[in-house]
CSV table of N, CA and C in Angstrom, one decimal:
chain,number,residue,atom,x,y,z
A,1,UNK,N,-8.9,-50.2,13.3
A,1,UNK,CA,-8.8,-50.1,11.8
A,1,UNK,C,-8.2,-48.7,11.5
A,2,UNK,N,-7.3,-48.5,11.2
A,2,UNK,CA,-6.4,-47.2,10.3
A,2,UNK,C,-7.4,-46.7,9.4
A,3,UNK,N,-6.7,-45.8,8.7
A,3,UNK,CA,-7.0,-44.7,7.6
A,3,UNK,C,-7.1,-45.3,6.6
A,4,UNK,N,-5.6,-46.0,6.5
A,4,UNK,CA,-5.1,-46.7,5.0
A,4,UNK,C,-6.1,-48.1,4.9
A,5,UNK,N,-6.6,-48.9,5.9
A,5,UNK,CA,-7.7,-49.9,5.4
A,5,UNK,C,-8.7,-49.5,4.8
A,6,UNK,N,-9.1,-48.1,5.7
A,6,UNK,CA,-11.2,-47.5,5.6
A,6,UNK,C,-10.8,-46.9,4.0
A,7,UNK,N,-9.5,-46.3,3.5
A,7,UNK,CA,-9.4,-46.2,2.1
A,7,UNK,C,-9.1,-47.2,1.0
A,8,UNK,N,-8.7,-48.2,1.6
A,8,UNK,CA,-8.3,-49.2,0.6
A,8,UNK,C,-9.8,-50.4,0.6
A,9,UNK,N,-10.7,-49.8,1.7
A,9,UNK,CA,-12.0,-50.4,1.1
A,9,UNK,C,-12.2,-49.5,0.3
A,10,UNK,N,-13.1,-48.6,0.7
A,10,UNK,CA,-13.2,-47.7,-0.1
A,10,UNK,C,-13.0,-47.4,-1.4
A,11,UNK,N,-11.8,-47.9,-2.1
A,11,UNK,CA,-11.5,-48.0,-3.4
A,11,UNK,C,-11.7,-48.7,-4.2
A,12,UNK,N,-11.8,-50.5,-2.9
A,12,UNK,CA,-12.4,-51.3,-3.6
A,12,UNK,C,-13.7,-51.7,-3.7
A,13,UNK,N,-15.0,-50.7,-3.0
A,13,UNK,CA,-16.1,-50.6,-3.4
A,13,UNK,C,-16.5,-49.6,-4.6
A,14,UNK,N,-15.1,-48.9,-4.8
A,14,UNK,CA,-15.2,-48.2,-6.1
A,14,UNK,C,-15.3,-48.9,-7.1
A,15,UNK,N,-14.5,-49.6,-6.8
A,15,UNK,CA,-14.1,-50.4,-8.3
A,15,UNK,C,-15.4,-51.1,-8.7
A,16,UNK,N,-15.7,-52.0,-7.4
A,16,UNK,CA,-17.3,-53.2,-7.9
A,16,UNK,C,-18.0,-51.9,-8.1
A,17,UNK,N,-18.4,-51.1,-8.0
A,17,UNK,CA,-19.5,-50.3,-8.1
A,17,UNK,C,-19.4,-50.0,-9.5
A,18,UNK,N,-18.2,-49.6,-10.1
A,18,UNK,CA,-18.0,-48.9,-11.3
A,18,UNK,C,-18.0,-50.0,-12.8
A,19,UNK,N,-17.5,-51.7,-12.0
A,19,UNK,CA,-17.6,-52.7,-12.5
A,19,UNK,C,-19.1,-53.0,-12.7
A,20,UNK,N,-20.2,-53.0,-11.9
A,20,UNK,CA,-21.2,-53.1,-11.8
A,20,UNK,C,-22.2,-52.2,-13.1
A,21,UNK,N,-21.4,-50.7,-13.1
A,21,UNK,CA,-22.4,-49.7,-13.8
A,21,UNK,C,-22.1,-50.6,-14.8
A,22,UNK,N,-20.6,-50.9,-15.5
A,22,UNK,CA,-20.6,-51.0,-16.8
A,22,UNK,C,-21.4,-52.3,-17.0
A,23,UNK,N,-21.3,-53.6,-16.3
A,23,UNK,CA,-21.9,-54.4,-16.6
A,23,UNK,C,-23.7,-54.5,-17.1
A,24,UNK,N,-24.1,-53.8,-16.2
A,24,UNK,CA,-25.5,-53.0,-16.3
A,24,UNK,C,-26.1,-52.3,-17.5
A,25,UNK,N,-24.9,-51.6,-18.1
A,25,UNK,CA,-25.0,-50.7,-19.2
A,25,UNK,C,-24.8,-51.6,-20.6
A,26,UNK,N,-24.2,-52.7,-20.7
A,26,UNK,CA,-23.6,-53.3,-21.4
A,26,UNK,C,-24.9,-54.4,-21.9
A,27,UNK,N,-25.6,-54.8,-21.0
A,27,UNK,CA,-26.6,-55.7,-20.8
A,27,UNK,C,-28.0,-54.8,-21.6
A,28,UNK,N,-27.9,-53.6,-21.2
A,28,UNK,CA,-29.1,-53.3,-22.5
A,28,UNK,C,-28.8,-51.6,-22.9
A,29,UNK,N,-28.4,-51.0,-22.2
A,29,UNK,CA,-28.9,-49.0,-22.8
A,29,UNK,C,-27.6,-48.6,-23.0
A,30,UNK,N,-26.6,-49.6,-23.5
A,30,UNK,CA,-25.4,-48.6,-23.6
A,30,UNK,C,-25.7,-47.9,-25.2
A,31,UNK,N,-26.9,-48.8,-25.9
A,31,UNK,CA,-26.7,-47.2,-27.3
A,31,UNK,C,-27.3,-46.5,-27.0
A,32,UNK,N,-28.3,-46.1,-25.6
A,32,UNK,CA,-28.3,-44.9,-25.6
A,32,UNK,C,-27.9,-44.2,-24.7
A,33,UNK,N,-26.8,-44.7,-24.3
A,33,UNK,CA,-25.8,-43.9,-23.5
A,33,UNK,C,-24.4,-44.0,-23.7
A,34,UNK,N,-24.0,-44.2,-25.0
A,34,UNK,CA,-22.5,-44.8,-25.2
A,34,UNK,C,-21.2,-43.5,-24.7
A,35,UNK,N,-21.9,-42.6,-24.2
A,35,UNK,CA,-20.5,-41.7,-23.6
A,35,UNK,C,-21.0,-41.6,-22.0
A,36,UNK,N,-22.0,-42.0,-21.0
A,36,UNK,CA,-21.5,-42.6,-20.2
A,36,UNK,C,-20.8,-43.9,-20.2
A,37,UNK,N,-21.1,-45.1,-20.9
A,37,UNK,CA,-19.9,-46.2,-20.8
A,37,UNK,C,-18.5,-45.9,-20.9
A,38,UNK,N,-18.5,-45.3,-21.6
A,38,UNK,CA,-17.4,-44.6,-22.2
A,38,UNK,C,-16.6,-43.9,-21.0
A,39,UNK,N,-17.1,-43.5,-20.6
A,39,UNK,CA,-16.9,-42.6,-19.2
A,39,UNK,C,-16.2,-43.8,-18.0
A,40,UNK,N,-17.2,-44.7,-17.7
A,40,UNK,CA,-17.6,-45.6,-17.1
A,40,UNK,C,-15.8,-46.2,-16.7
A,41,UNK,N,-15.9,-47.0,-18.4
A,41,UNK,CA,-14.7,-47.7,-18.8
A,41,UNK,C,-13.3,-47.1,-18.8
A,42,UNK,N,-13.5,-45.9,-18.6
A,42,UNK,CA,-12.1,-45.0,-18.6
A,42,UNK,C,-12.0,-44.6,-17.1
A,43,UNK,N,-13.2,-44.4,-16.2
A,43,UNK,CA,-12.7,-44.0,-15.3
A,43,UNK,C,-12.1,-45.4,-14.4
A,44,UNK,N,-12.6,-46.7,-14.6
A,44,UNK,CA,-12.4,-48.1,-13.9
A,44,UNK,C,-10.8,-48.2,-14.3
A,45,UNK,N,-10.4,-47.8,-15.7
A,45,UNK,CA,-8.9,-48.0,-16.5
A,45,UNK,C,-8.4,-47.1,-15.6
A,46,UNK,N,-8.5,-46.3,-15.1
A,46,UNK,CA,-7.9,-44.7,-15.0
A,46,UNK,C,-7.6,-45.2,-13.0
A,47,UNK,N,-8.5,-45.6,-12.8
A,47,UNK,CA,-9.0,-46.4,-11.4
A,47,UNK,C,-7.8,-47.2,-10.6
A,48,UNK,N,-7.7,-48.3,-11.8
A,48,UNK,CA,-6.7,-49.5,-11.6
A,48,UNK,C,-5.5,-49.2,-12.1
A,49,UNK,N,-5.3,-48.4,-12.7
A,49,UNK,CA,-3.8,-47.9,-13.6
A,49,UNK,C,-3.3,-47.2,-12.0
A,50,UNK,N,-4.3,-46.5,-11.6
A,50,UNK,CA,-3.5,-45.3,-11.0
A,50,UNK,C,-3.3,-45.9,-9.4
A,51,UNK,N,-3.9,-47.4,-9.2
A,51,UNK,CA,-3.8,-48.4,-7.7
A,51,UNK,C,-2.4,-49.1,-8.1
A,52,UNK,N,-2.1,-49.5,-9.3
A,52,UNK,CA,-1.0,-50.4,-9.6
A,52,UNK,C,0.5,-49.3,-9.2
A,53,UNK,N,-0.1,-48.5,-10.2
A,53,UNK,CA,1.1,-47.3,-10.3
A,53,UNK,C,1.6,-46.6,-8.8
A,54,UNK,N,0.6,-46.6,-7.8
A,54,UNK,CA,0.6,-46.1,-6.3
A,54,UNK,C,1.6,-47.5,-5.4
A,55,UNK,N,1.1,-48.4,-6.1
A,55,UNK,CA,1.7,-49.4,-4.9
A,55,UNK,C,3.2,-49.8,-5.7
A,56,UNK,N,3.1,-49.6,-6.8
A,56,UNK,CA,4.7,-50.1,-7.3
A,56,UNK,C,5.5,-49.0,-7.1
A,57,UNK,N,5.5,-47.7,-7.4
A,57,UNK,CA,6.2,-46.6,-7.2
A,57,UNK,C,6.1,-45.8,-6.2
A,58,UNK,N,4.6,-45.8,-5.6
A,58,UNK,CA,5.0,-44.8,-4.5
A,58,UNK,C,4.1,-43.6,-4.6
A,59,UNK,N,3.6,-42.5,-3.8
A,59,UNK,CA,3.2,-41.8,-3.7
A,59,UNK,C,3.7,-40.3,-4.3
A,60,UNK,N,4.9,-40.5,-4.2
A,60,UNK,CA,5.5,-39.4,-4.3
A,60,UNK,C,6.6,-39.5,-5.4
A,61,UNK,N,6.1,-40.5,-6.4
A,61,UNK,CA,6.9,-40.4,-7.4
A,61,UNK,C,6.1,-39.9,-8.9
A,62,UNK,N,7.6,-39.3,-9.7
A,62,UNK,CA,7.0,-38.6,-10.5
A,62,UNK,C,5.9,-39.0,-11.4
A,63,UNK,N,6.0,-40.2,-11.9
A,63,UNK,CA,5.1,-40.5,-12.6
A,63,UNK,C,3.8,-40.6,-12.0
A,64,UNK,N,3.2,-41.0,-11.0
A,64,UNK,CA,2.0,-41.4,-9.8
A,64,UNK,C,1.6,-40.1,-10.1
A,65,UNK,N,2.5,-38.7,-9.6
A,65,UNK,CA,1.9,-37.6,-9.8
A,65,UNK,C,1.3,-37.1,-11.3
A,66,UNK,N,2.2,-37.5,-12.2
A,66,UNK,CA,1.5,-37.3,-13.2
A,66,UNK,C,0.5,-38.1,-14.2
A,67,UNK,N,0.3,-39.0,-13.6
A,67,UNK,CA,-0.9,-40.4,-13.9
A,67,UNK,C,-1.9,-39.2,-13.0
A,68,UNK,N,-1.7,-38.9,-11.8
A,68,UNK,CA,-2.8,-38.7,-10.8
A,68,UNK,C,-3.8,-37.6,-12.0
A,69,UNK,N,-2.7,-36.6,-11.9
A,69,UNK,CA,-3.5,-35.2,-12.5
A,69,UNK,C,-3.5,-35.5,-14.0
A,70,UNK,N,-3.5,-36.2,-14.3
A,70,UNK,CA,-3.8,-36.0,-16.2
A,70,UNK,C,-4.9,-36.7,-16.1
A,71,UNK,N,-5.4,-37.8,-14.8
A,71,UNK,CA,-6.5,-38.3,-14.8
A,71,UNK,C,-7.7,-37.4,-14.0
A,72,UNK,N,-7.0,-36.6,-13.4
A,72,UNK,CA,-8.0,-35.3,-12.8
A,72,UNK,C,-8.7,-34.4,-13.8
A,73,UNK,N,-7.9,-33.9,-14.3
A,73,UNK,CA,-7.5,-33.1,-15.5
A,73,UNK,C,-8.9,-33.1,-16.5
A,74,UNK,N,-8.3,-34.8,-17.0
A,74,UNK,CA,-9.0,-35.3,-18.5
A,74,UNK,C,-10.5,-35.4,-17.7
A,75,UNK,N,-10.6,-36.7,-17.0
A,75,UNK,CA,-11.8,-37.1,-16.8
A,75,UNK,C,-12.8,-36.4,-15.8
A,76,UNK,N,-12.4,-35.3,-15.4
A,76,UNK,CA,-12.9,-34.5,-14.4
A,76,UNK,C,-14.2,-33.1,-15.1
């Protein structure tokens, strides 16, 4: 097993896990937590934007780089 599988699990235990919080949150305490969902939901958007954008363009393309860090950036 490579690098690139033990990451590409890895990302997709992100994902269920992050799918998971929100579902969790949604089910009963998100009014009293509506800026972790919030959080939640943008980082899962921020997640899959930036897996689509990697595998259609590439690593080293401009946009990827600037998806990457505006999502560093913002949600960091």
């Amino acid at each position: 097993m490579g690098l690139n599988e033990i990451t590409m699990g890895l990302v997709a235990i992100t994902i269920a896990i992050q799918a998971v919080v929100i579902v969790f949150l949604l089910r009963g305490p998100f009014r009293r937590y509506p800026v972790l969902l919030l959080y939640c939901v943008l980082q899962l958007a921020t997640t899959l934007t930036e897996g689509y954008v990697l595998r259609v363009f590439g690593e080293n393309s401009a946009i990827f780089r600037k998806l990457y860090w505006t999502d560093e950036v913002s949600l960091d």
